[in-house]
Coordinates of N, CA and C in Angstrom, one line a residue:
M1353 N 0.8 -1.2 0.0 CA 0.0 0.0 0.0 C 0.9 1.3 0.0
K1354 N 2.0 1.2 0.7 CA 2.9 2.4 0.7 C 3.4 2.6 -0.7
H1355 N 3.8 1.6 -1.3 CA 4.3 1.7 -2.7 C 3.3 2.3 -3.6
L1356 N 2.0 1.8 -3.5 CA 0.9 2.3 -4.3 C 0.6 3.8 -4.0
L1357 N 0.7 4.1 -2.7 CA 0.5 5.5 -2.4 C 1.6 6.4 -2.9
R1358 N 2.8 6.0 -2.9 CA 3.9 6.7 -3.6 C 3.7 6.9 -5.0
S1359 N 3.2 5.9 -5.7 CA 2.9 6.0 -7.1 C 1.7 7.0 -7.4
L1360 N 0.8 7.0 -6.5 CA -0.3 8.0 -6.6 C 0.2 9.4 -6.4
L1361 N 1.0 9.7 -5.4 CA 1.6 11.0 -5.2 C 2.5 11.4 -6.4
S1362 N 3.2 10.4 -7.0 CA 4.1 10.7 -8.1 C 3.2 11.1 -9.3
S1363 N 2.1 10.4 -9.5 CA 1.2 10.8 -10.6 C 0.6 12.2 -10.5
L1364 N 0.2 12.5 -9.3 CA -0.3 13.8 -9.0 C 0.7 14.9 -9.3
R1365 N 2.0 14.6 -8.9 CA 3.1 15.6 -9.1 C 3.3 15.7 -10.6
D1366 N 3.3 14.6 -11.4 CA 3.6 14.7 -12.8 C 2.5 15.4 -13.6
L1367 N 1.2 15.3 -13.1 CA 0.1 15.9 -13.9 C -0.2 17.3 -13.5
T1368 N 0.4 17.7 -12.3 CA 0.1 19.1 -11.8 C 0.5 20.2 -12.8
P1369 N 1.7 20.1 -13.5 CA 2.1 21.1 -14.4 C 1.1 21.3 -15.6
I1370 N 0.6 20.1 -16.1 CA -0.4 20.2 -17.2 C -1.7 20.9 -16.7
V1371 N -2.1 20.6 -15.5 CA -3.4 21.2 -15.0 C -3.2 22.7 -14.8
V1372 N -2.0 23.1 -14.3 CA -1.7 24.5 -14.1 C -1.7 25.3 -15.4
V1373 N -1.0 24.7 -16.4 CA -1.0 25.3 -17.8 C -2.3 25.5 -18.3
V1374 N -3.2 24.5 -18.3 CA -4.5 24.6 -18.8 C -5.4 25.6 -18.1
L1375 N -5.3 25.6 -16.8 CA -6.1 26.6 -16.0 C -5.6 28.0 -16.3
F1376 N -4.3 28.2 -16.4 CA -3.7 29.5 -16.6 C -4.2 30.1 -18.0
F1377 N -4.1 29.3 -19.0 CA -4.6 29.8 -20.3 C -6.1 30.0 -20.4
Q1378 N -6.8 29.1 -19.7 CA -8.3 29.2 -19.8 C -8.8 30.4 -19.0
L1379 N -8.2 30.6 -17.8 CA -8.8 31.6 -16.9 C -8.1 32.9 -17.0
V1380 N -6.8 32.9 -17.3 CA -6.0 34.2 -17.3 C -5.9 34.7 -18.7
V1381 N -5.5 33.9 -19.7 CA -5.3 34.4 -21.0 C -6.6 34.5 -21.8
L1382 N -7.4 33.4 -21.8 CA -8.7 33.5 -22.6 C -9.8 34.1 -21.7
Q1383 N -9.6 34.1 -20.4 CA -10.6 34.7 -19.5 C -12.0 34.2 -19.7
Q1384 N -12.1 32.9 -19.7 CA -13.3 32.2 -19.9 C -13.5 31.1 -18.8
P1385 N -14.7 30.8 -18.4 CA -14.9 29.8 -17.4 C -14.6 28.4 -18.0
I1386 N -14.3 27.5 -17.1 CA -14.0 26.1 -17.5 C -15.3 25.4 -17.9
P1387 N -15.5 25.0 -19.1 CA -16.7 24.3 -19.5 C -16.8 22.9 -18.9
N1388 N -18.0 22.5 -18.4 CA -18.2 21.1 -17.8 C -17.1 20.8 -16.8
A1389 N -17.0 21.7 -15.8 CA -16.0 21.6 -14.8 C -16.1 20.3 -14.0
A1390 N -17.3 19.9 -13.7 CA -17.5 18.6 -12.9 C -17.0 17.4 -13.8
S1391 N -17.3 17.4 -15.1 CA -16.9 16.3 -15.9 C -15.4 16.3 -16.1
L1392 N -14.8 17.5 -16.2 CA -13.3 17.6 -16.4 C -12.7 17.1 -15.1
L1393 N -13.2 17.5 -14.0 CA -12.6 17.0 -12.7 C -12.7 15.5 -12.5
G1394 N -13.8 14.9 -12.9 CA -13.9 13.5 -12.9 C -13.0 12.8 -13.8
G1395 N -12.8 13.4 -15.0 CA -11.8 12.9 -15.9 C -10.4 12.9 -15.4
M1396 N -10.1 14.0 -14.8 CA -8.7 14.1 -14.2 C -8.5 13.1 -13.1
V1397 N -9.5 12.8 -12.3 CA -9.4 11.8 -11.3 C -9.1 10.4 -11.9
C1398 N -9.8 10.2 -13.0 CA -9.7 8.9 -13.7 C -8.2 8.8 -14.3
V1399 N -7.7 9.9 -14.8 CA -6.4 9.9 -15.4 C -5.4 9.6 -14.3
V1400 N -5.5 10.3 -13.2 CA -4.6 10.1 -12.1 C -4.6 8.7 -11.6
L1401 N -5.8 8.1 -11.4 CA -5.9 6.7 -11.0 C -5.3 5.8 -12.0
G1402 N -5.7 6.0 -13.3 CA -5.2 5.1 -14.4 C -3.7 5.2 -14.5
L1403 N -3.1 6.4 -14.4 CA -1.6 6.5 -14.5 C -1.0 5.8 -13.3
T1404 N -1.6 6.0 -12.1 CA -1.0 5.4 -10.9 C -1.0 3.8 -11.0
F1405 N -2.1 3.2 -11.4 CA -2.1 1.8 -11.5 C -1.3 1.3 -12.7
F1406 N -1.2 2.1 -13.7 CA -0.3 1.7 -14.9 C 1.1 1.6 -14.4
I1407 N 1.6 2.6 -13.8 CA 3.0 2.7 -13.3 C 3.3 1.6 -12.3
Y1408 N 2.3 1.4 -11.4 CA 2.5 0.4 -10.4 C 2.5 -1.0 -11.0
G1409 N 1.7 -1.2 -12.0 CA 1.7 -2.5 -12.7 C 3.0 -2.7 -13.5
L1410 N 3.6 -1.7 -14.0 CA 4.9 -1.8 -14.7 C 6.0 -2.2 -13.7
E1411 N 6.0 -1.6 -12.6 CA 7.0 -1.9 -11.6 C 7.0 -3.3 -11.0
I1412 N 5.7 -3.8 -10.8 CA 5.6 -5.1 -10.1 C 5.4 -6.2 -11.1
G1413 N 5.1 -5.9 -12.4 CA 4.8 -6.9 -13.4 C 5.7 -6.9 -14.6
L1414 N 5.5 -5.9 -15.5 CA 6.2 -5.9 -16.8 C 7.7 -5.8 -16.7
F1415 N 8.2 -4.9 -15.9 CA 9.7 -4.8 -15.8 C 10.3 -6.1 -15.3
P1416 N 9.8 -6.7 -14.2 CA 10.4 -8.0 -13.8 C 10.3 -9.1 -14.8
I1417 N 9.2 -9.2 -15.5 CA 9.0 -10.4 -16.4 C 9.9 -10.2 -17.6
G1418 N 10.0 -8.9 -18.1 CA 10.9 -8.6 -19.2 C 12.4 -9.0 -18.9
E1419 N 12.8 -8.6 -17.7 CA 14.2 -8.9 -17.4 C 14.4 -10.4 -17.1
T1420 N 13.4 -11.1 -16.5 CA 13.5 -12.5 -16.2 C 13.5 -13.3 -17.5
L1421 N 12.7 -13.0 -18.5 CA 12.7 -13.7 -19.7 C 14.0 -13.5 -20.5
A1422 N 14.5 -12.3 -20.4 CA 15.8 -12.0 -21.1 C 16.9 -12.9 -20.5
R1423 N 17.0 -12.9 -19.2 CA 18.0 -13.7 -18.5 C 17.9 -15.2 -18.8
A1424 N 16.6 -15.6 -18.8 CA 16.4 -17.1 -19.0 C 16.8 -17.5 -20.4
F1425 N 16.5 -16.6 -21.4 CA 17.0 -17.0 -22.8 C 18.5 -17.0 -22.9
A1426 N 19.1 -16.0 -22.2 CA 20.6 -15.9 -22.3 C 21.2 -17.1 -21.6
Q1427 N 20.7 -17.5 -20.5 CA 21.3 -18.6 -19.7 C 21.0 -19.9 -20.5
K1428 N 19.9 -20.0 -21.2 CA 19.6 -21.2 -21.9 C 20.5 -21.3 -23.2
G1429 N 21.0 -20.2 -23.7 CA 21.9 -20.2 -24.8 C 21.3 -20.4 -26.1
S1430 N 20.0 -20.2 -26.2 CA 19.2 -20.4 -27.4 C 19.1 -19.0 -28.1
V1431 N 20.0 -18.7 -29.0 CA 20.0 -17.4 -29.7 C 18.8 -17.3 -30.6
A1432 N 18.5 -18.4 -31.3 CA 17.3 -18.4 -32.3 C 16.0 -18.1 -31.6
W1433 N 15.8 -18.7 -30.5 CA 14.5 -18.4 -29.7 C 14.5 -17.0 -29.1
L1434 N 15.7 -16.6 -28.7 CA 15.8 -15.2 -28.2 C 15.4 -14.2 -29.3
L1435 N 15.9 -14.4 -30.5 CA 15.6 -13.5 -31.6 C 14.1 -13.6 -32.0
V1436 N 13.6 -14.8 -32.0 CA 12.1 -14.9 -32.2 C 11.3 -14.2 -31.2
F1437 N 11.7 -14.3 -29.9 CA 11.0 -13.6 -28.8 C 11.2 -12.1 -29.0
A1438 N 12.4 -11.6 -29.3 CA 12.6 -10.2 -29.5 C 11.7 -9.6 -30.6
F1439 N 11.6 -10.3 -31.7 CA 10.7 -9.9 -32.8 C 9.3 -9.8 -32.4
C1440 N 8.8 -10.9 -31.8 CA 7.4 -11.0 -31.3 C 7.1 -10.0 -30.3
L1441 N 8.0 -9.7 -29.4 CA 7.8 -8.7 -28.4 C 7.6 -7.3 -29.0
G1442 N 8.5 -7.0 -29.9 CA 8.5 -5.7 -30.6 C 7.2 -5.6 -31.4
F1443 N 6.8 -6.6 -32.1 CA 5.6 -6.6 -33.0 C 4.4 -6.5 -32.1
G1444 N 4.3 -7.4 -31.1 CA 3.1 -7.4 -30.3 C 2.8 -6.1 -29.5
T1445 N 3.9 -5.6 -28.9 CA 3.7 -4.4 -28.1 C 3.3 -3.2 -29.0
T1446 N 3.9 -3.1 -30.2 CA 3.6 -2.0 -31.1 C 2.2 -2.1 -31.7
V1447 N 1.8 -3.2 -32.2 CA 0.5 -3.3 -32.8 C -0.6 -3.0 -31.9
A1448 N -0.4 -3.2 -30.6 CA -1.4 -2.8 -29.6 C -1.2 -1.5 -29.0
E1449 N -0.3 -0.7 -29.5 CA 0.0 0.7 -28.9 C -1.1 1.6 -29.2
P1450 N -1.8 2.2 -28.2 CA -2.9 3.1 -28.4 C -2.6 4.3 -29.3
A1451 N -1.4 4.9 -29.1 CA -1.0 6.0 -29.8 C -0.9 5.7 -31.3
L1452 N -0.3 4.5 -31.6 CA -0.2 4.1 -33.0 C -1.6 3.9 -33.7
I1453 N -2.5 3.3 -32.9 CA -3.8 3.1 -33.4 C -4.5 4.4 -33.8
A1454 N -4.3 5.4 -32.9 CA -4.9 6.8 -33.1 C -4.3 7.5 -34.3
V1455 N -3.0 7.4 -34.4 CA -2.3 8.1 -35.5 C -2.7 7.4 -36.9
A1456 N -2.8 6.1 -36.9 CA -3.1 5.3 -38.1 C -4.5 5.7 -38.6
A1457 N -5.5 5.8 -37.6 CA -6.8 6.1 -37.9 C -6.9 7.5 -38.5
E1458 N -6.2 8.4 -37.9 CA -6.3 9.8 -38.3 C -5.6 9.9 -39.7
A1459 N -4.5 9.2 -39.9 CA -3.8 9.3 -41.2 C -4.7 8.7 -42.3
A1460 N -5.5 7.7 -42.0 CA -6.4 7.1 -43.0 C -7.5 8.1 -43.3
T1461 N -8.0 8.8 -42.3 CA -9.1 9.8 -42.6 C -8.6 10.9 -43.4
V1462 N -7.4 11.4 -43.1 CA -6.8 12.5 -43.9 C -6.5 12.1 -45.4
A1463 N -6.0 10.8 -45.5 CA -5.7 10.3 -46.8 C -6.9 10.2 -47.7
A1464 N -8.1 9.7 -47.0 CA -9.3 9.6 -47.8 C -9.9 11.0 -48.1
T1465 N -9.8 12.0 -47.2 CA -10.2 13.3 -47.5 C -9.4 14.0 -48.6
G1466 N -8.1 13.7 -48.6 CA -7.2 14.3 -49.6 C -7.2 13.6 -51.0
G1467 N -8.0 12.5 -51.1 CA -8.1 11.8 -52.3 C -7.0 10.8 -52.6
L1468 N -6.2 10.5 -51.6 CA -5.1 9.5 -51.8 C -5.6 8.1 -51.8
I1469 N -6.7 7.9 -51.1 CA -7.3 6.6 -51.1 C -8.8 6.8 -51.3
E1470 N -9.6 5.7 -51.6 CA -11.0 5.9 -51.7 C -11.6 6.3 -50.4
N1471 N -12.6 7.2 -50.5 CA -13.3 7.7 -49.4 C -14.4 6.8 -48.9
N1472 N -14.0 5.6 -48.4 CA -15.0 4.7 -47.8 C -14.4 4.0 -46.7
Q1473 N -15.2 3.4 -45.8 CA -14.8 2.8 -44.6 C -13.8 1.7 -44.8
Q1474 N -14.0 0.9 -45.8 CA -13.1 -0.3 -46.1 C -11.7 0.1 -46.5
A1475 N -11.7 1.2 -47.4 CA -10.4 1.6 -47.8 C -9.6 2.3 -46.7
M1476 N -10.3 3.0 -45.8 CA -9.7 3.7 -44.7 C -9.2 2.6 -43.7
S1477 N -10.0 1.6 -43.5 CA -9.6 0.5 -42.5 C -8.4 -0.2 -43.1
D1478 N -8.3 -0.5 -44.4 CA -7.2 -1.2 -44.9 C -5.9 -0.3 -44.8
Y1479 N -6.1 1.0 -45.1 CA -4.9 1.9 -45.0 C -4.4 1.9 -43.6
A1480 N -5.3 2.1 -42.6 CA -4.9 2.2 -41.2 C -4.2 0.9 -40.7
N1481 N -4.8 -0.3 -41.1 CA -4.3 -1.6 -40.7 C -2.9 -1.8 -41.4
G1482 N -2.8 -1.4 -42.6 CA -1.5 -1.6 -43.3 C -0.4 -0.8 -42.7
L1483 N -0.8 0.5 -42.3 CA 0.2 1.3 -41.6 C 0.6 0.7 -40.3
R1484 N -0.4 0.2 -39.5 CA -0.1 -0.4 -38.2 C 0.8 -1.6 -38.3
L1485 N 0.5 -2.5 -39.3 CA 1.3 -3.7 -39.4 C 2.7 -3.3 -39.9
T1486 N 2.8 -2.3 -40.8 CA 4.1 -1.9 -41.3 C 5.0 -1.4 -40.1
V1487 N 4.4 -0.6 -39.3 CA 5.2 -0.1 -38.1 C 5.5 -1.2 -37.2
A1488 N 4.5 -2.1 -36.9 CA 4.8 -3.2 -36.0 C 5.9 -4.1 -36.4
I1489 N 5.9 -4.4 -37.7 CA 6.9 -5.3 -38.3 C 8.3 -4.6 -38.2
S1490 N 8.3 -3.3 -38.5 CA 9.6 -2.6 -38.4 C 10.1 -2.5 -37.0
V1491 N 9.2 -2.4 -36.0 CA 9.7 -2.4 -34.6 C 10.2 -3.8 -34.2
G1492 N 9.5 -4.8 -34.6 CA 9.9 -6.2 -34.4 C 11.3 -6.4 -34.9
L1493 N 11.6 -6.0 -36.1 CA 12.9 -6.1 -36.7 C 13.9 -5.3 -36.0
A1494 N 13.5 -4.1 -35.5 CA 14.4 -3.2 -34.8 C 14.9 -3.8 -33.5
I1495 N 13.9 -4.4 -32.7 CA 14.3 -5.1 -31.5 C 15.2 -6.3 -31.7
L1496 N 14.9 -7.0 -32.8 CA 15.7 -8.2 -33.2 C 17.2 -7.7 -33.5
I1497 N 17.3 -6.6 -34.3 CA 18.7 -6.1 -34.6 C 19.3 -5.6 -33.3
G1498 N 18.5 -4.9 -32.4 CA 19.1 -4.5 -31.2 C 19.6 -5.6 -30.3
V1499 N 18.9 -6.7 -30.2 CA 19.3 -7.8 -29.5 C 20.6 -8.4 -30.0
V1500 N 20.7 -8.5 -31.4 CA 21.9 -9.0 -32.0 C 23.1 -8.0 -31.6
R1501 N 22.8 -6.7 -31.6 CA 23.9 -5.8 -31.2 C 24.4 -6.0 -29.8
I1502 N 23.4 -6.3 -28.9 CA 23.9 -6.6 -27.5 C 24.7 -7.8 -27.4
I1503 N 24.3 -8.9 -28.1 CA 25.0 -10.1 -28.1 C 26.4 -9.9 -28.7
K1504 N 26.5 -9.2 -29.8 CA 27.8 -9.0 -30.5 C 28.6 -7.9 -29.9
G1505 N 28.0 -7.0 -29.1 CA 28.7 -5.9 -28.6 C 29.0 -4.8 -29.6
W1506 N 28.2 -4.6 -30.6 CA 28.4 -3.6 -31.6 C 28.1 -2.2 -31.0
P1507 N 28.9 -1.2 -31.4 CA 28.6 0.2 -30.9 C 27.2 0.7 -31.5
V1508 N 26.4 1.2 -30.6 CA 25.0 1.5 -31.0 C 25.0 2.7 -32.0
Q1509 N 26.0 3.7 -31.8 CA 26.0 4.9 -32.5 C 26.2 4.7 -34.0
W1510 N 27.0 3.7 -34.4 CA 27.2 3.5 -35.8 C 25.9 3.0 -36.5
L1511 N 25.2 2.2 -35.9 CA 24.0 1.7 -36.5 C 22.9 2.8 -36.6
I1512 N 22.8 3.6 -35.5 CA 21.9 4.7 -35.5 C 22.2 5.7 -36.6
I1513 N 23.5 6.1 -36.7 CA 24.0 7.0 -37.7 C 23.7 6.5 -39.1
G1514 N 24.0 5.2 -39.4 CA 23.7 4.6 -40.7 C 22.2 4.6 -41.0
G1515 N 21.4 4.4 -40.0 CA 19.9 4.4 -40.2 C 19.4 5.7 -40.6
Y1516 N 19.9 6.8 -39.9 CA 19.4 8.1 -40.2 C 19.9 8.6 -41.5
I1517 N 21.1 8.2 -41.9 CA 21.5 8.5 -43.3 C 20.6 7.9 -44.3
L1518 N 20.1 6.7 -44.1 CA 19.1 6.1 -45.0 C 17.8 6.8 -44.9
V1519 N 17.4 7.3 -43.7 CA 16.2 8.1 -43.6 C 16.3 9.4 -44.5
V1520 N 17.4 10.1 -44.4 CA 17.6 11.3 -45.2 C 17.5 11.0 -46.7
I1521 N 18.1 9.9 -47.1 CA 18.1 9.5 -48.6 C 16.7 9.2 -49.0
M1522 N 16.0 8.4 -48.2 CA 14.6 8.0 -48.5 C 13.7 9.2 -48.5
T1523 N 13.9 10.2 -47.7 CA 13.1 11.4 -47.6 C 13.0 12.1 -48.9
A1524 N 14.2 12.1 -49.6 CA 14.3 12.8 -50.9 C 13.4 12.1 -52.0
F1525 N 13.1 10.8 -51.8 CA 12.3 10.1 -52.9 C 10.9 9.7 -52.5
A1526 N 10.6 9.7 -51.2 CA 9.3 9.3 -50.7 C 8.2 10.3 -51.1
P1527 N 7.0 9.9 -51.2 CA 5.9 10.8 -51.5 C 5.8 11.9 -50.4
R1528 N 5.5 13.1 -50.7 CA 5.5 14.1 -49.7 C 4.4 13.9 -48.7
E1529 N 3.3 13.2 -49.1 CA 2.2 13.0 -48.2 C 2.5 12.0 -47.1
I1530 N 3.5 11.2 -47.3 CA 3.8 10.1 -46.3 C 4.9 10.5 -45.4
I1531 N 5.7 11.5 -45.7 CA 6.9 11.8 -44.9 C 6.5 12.2 -43.5
G1532 N 5.6 13.1 -43.3 CA 5.2 13.5 -42.0 C 4.7 12.3 -41.2
I1533 N 3.8 11.5 -41.8 CA 3.3 10.3 -41.1 C 4.4 9.4 -40.7
A1534 N 5.4 9.2 -41.6 CA 6.6 8.3 -41.3 C 7.3 8.8 -40.1
Y1535 N 7.6 10.1 -40.1 CA 8.4 10.7 -38.9 C 7.6 10.6 -37.6
D1536 N 6.3 10.8 -37.7 CA 5.5 10.7 -36.5 C 5.4 9.2 -36.0
S1537 N 5.4 8.3 -37.0 CA 5.3 6.9 -36.6 C 6.5 6.4 -35.8
G1538 N 7.6 7.0 -36.0 CA 8.8 6.7 -35.2 C 8.6 7.2 -33.8
G1539 N 7.8 8.2 -33.6 CA 7.6 8.7 -32.2 C 6.5 8.0 -31.4
V1540 N 5.4 7.6 -32.1 CA 4.3 7.0 -31.4 C 4.6 5.5 -31.0
T1541 N 5.6 4.9 -31.6 CA 6.0 3.5 -31.2 C 6.6 3.5 -29.8
T1542 N 7.3 4.6 -29.4 CA 8.0 4.6 -28.1 C 7.0 5.2 -27.1
S1543 N 6.0 4.5 -26.7 CA 5.0 5.0 -25.8 C 4.8 4.0 -24.7
T1544 N 3.6 4.0 -24.1 CA 3.3 3.4 -22.8 C 3.5 1.9 -22.8
I1545 N 3.3 1.2 -23.8 CA 3.4 -0.3 -23.8 C 4.8 -0.7 -24.2
T1546 N 5.3 -0.2 -25.3 CA 6.5 -0.6 -25.9 C 7.7 -0.4 -25.0
V1547 N 7.8 0.9 -24.5 CA 9.1 1.3 -23.8 C 9.4 0.4 -22.6
P1548 N 8.4 0.2 -21.7 CA 8.8 -0.6 -20.5 C 9.3 -2.0 -20.8
L1549 N 8.6 -2.7 -21.7 CA 9.0 -4.1 -21.9 C 10.3 -4.2 -22.7
V1550 N 10.5 -3.3 -23.7 CA 11.7 -3.3 -24.5 C 12.9 -2.9 -23.6
T1551 N 12.7 -1.9 -22.8 CA 13.8 -1.5 -21.9 C 14.2 -2.6 -21.0
A1552 N 13.2 -3.3 -20.4 CA 13.5 -4.4 -19.5 C 14.2 -5.5 -20.2
L1553 N 13.8 -5.8 -21.5 CA 14.5 -6.8 -22.2 C 16.0 -6.5 -22.5
G1554 N 16.3 -5.3 -22.9 CA 17.7 -4.9 -23.1 C 18.5 -4.9 -21.8
V1555 N 18.0 -4.4 -20.8 CA 18.8 -4.3 -19.5 C 19.0 -5.8 -19.0
G1556 N 17.9 -6.6 -19.0 CA 18.0 -7.9 -18.5 C 19.0 -8.8 -19.3
L1557 N 19.0 -8.6 -20.7 CA 19.9 -9.3 -21.5 C 21.3 -8.9 -21.3
A1558 N 21.6 -7.6 -21.2 CA 22.9 -7.1 -21.0 C 23.5 -7.5 -19.6
S1559 N 22.6 -7.7 -18.7 CA 23.0 -8.1 -17.3 C 23.4 -9.6 -17.3
A1560 N 22.7 -10.4 -18.2 CA 22.9 -11.8 -18.2 C 24.1 -12.3 -19.0
I1561 N 24.5 -11.4 -20.0 CA 25.6 -11.9 -20.9 C 26.9 -11.4 -20.3
K1562 N 27.9 -12.3 -20.1 CA 29.2 -12.0 -19.6 C 29.9 -11.0 -20.5
G1563 N 30.5 -9.9 -19.9 CA 31.2 -9.0 -20.6 C 30.4 -7.8 -21.1
R1564 N 29.1 -7.8 -20.8 CA 28.2 -6.7 -21.3 C 27.9 -5.8 -20.1
N1565 N 27.9 -4.5 -20.3 CA 27.5 -3.6 -19.3 C 26.1 -3.1 -19.5
P1566 N 25.2 -3.3 -18.5 CA 23.8 -2.8 -18.7 C 23.7 -1.3 -19.1
M1567 N 24.5 -0.5 -18.5 CA 24.5 0.9 -18.8 C 24.9 1.2 -20.3
L1568 N 25.9 0.5 -20.7 CA 26.5 0.7 -22.1 C 25.7 -0.1 -23.2
D1569 N 25.4 -1.3 -22.8 CA 24.8 -2.2 -23.8 C 23.3 -2.4 -23.7
G1570 N 22.8 -2.2 -22.4 CA 21.4 -2.5 -22.2 C 20.4 -1.5 -22.8
F1571 N 20.8 -0.3 -23.0 CA 20.0 0.7 -23.6 C 20.3 0.9 -25.1
G1572 N 19.3 1.5 -25.8 CA 19.5 1.7 -27.2 C 18.5 1.0 -28.1
L1573 N 17.7 0.1 -27.5 CA 16.7 -0.6 -28.2 C 15.6 0.4 -28.6
I1574 N 15.3 1.3 -27.7 CA 14.2 2.3 -28.0 C 14.6 3.2 -29.2
A1575 N 15.9 3.5 -29.3 CA 16.3 4.2 -30.5 C 16.1 3.5 -31.8
F1576 N 16.3 2.2 -31.8 CA 16.0 1.4 -33.0 C 14.5 1.4 -33.3
A1577 N 13.7 1.3 -32.2 CA 12.3 1.2 -32.3 C 11.7 2.5 -32.9
S1578 N 12.4 3.6 -32.7 CA 12.0 4.9 -33.2 C 12.5 5.1 -34.6
L1579 N 13.6 4.5 -35.0 CA 14.2 4.7 -36.3 C 13.6 3.9 -37.4
T1580 N 13.4 2.6 -37.2 CA 13.0 1.7 -38.3 C 11.6 2.0 -38.8
P1581 N 10.6 2.5 -37.9 CA 9.3 2.8 -38.5 C 9.4 3.9 -39.6
I1582 N 10.3 4.9 -39.4 CA 10.4 5.9 -40.4 C 10.8 5.4 -41.7
I1583 N 11.7 4.5 -41.7 CA 12.2 3.8 -43.0 C 11.1 3.0 -43.6
F1584 N 10.4 2.2 -42.8 CA 9.4 1.3 -43.3 C 8.2 2.0 -43.8
V1585 N 7.8 3.0 -43.1 CA 6.6 3.7 -43.5 C 6.8 4.5 -44.8
M1586 N 8.0 5.1 -44.9 CA 8.3 5.8 -46.2 C 8.3 4.7 -47.3
G1587 N 8.9 3.6 -47.1 CA 8.9 2.5 -48.1 C 7.4 2.1 -48.4
Y1588 N 6.6 2.0 -47.3 CA 5.2 1.7 -47.5 C 4.5 2.7 -48.4
G1589 N 4.8 4.0 -48.2 CA 4.2 5.0 -49.0 C 4.7 4.9 -50.5
M1590 N 6.0 4.6 -50.7 CA 6.4 4.4 -52.0 C 5.7 3.3 -52.8
L1591 N 5.3 2.2 -52.1 CA 4.7 1.1 -52.7 C 3.2 1.3 -53.0
I1592 N 2.5 2.0 -52.1 CA 1.1 2.2 -52.3 C 0.7 3.4 -53.1
T1593 N 1.6 4.3 -53.4 CA 1.3 5.5 -54.2 C 1.9 5.5 -55.5

């Protein structure tokens, strides 16, 4: 209960600046009353409670299981199964990412309105699902590459630099309509579900492999998860337009 209470206080602390900013601009700058104040207050309470339980769940569930699985695969010595697990983890967490679902749906709506795809529900659904699957596959491959990097001890900076060089080159050839979506796709993948599990996987794996430093080798998977969706979504745009 003490741990849960600390999480609640931490959530209140983290959300306070947002509330202060909103109230300041609504009451001082716009000089307008807050609409549906009771409803907004109830919503804020739900946000605080939801964030509290989410963080608490990460600390007692997702982080430990991610590290435990990584150590178990490393101790078993099965690289093939470790790579399969890494891909599935990246794919599964990304395809269920709420932020990605929202961005994909919005992108489909805008594409239909702009005449890039047919303006009907089926075409919009296919476009959104194709975008989600493309991003999820790219993140799965990113985590797989990141795990190989940890195993081999490759410097993370060279892989990231090479990836962004490829991004710059692809930007020159990709359709203009897809470039913004591609760059945003790299951001929405590193959100509430993906980051905790992927981070736990990297740290747990680096801790279990002899000669690897968790601080030097355990981090960097999130950078791959942000980079590869940009490449894959621009490639997706080149194929469908």
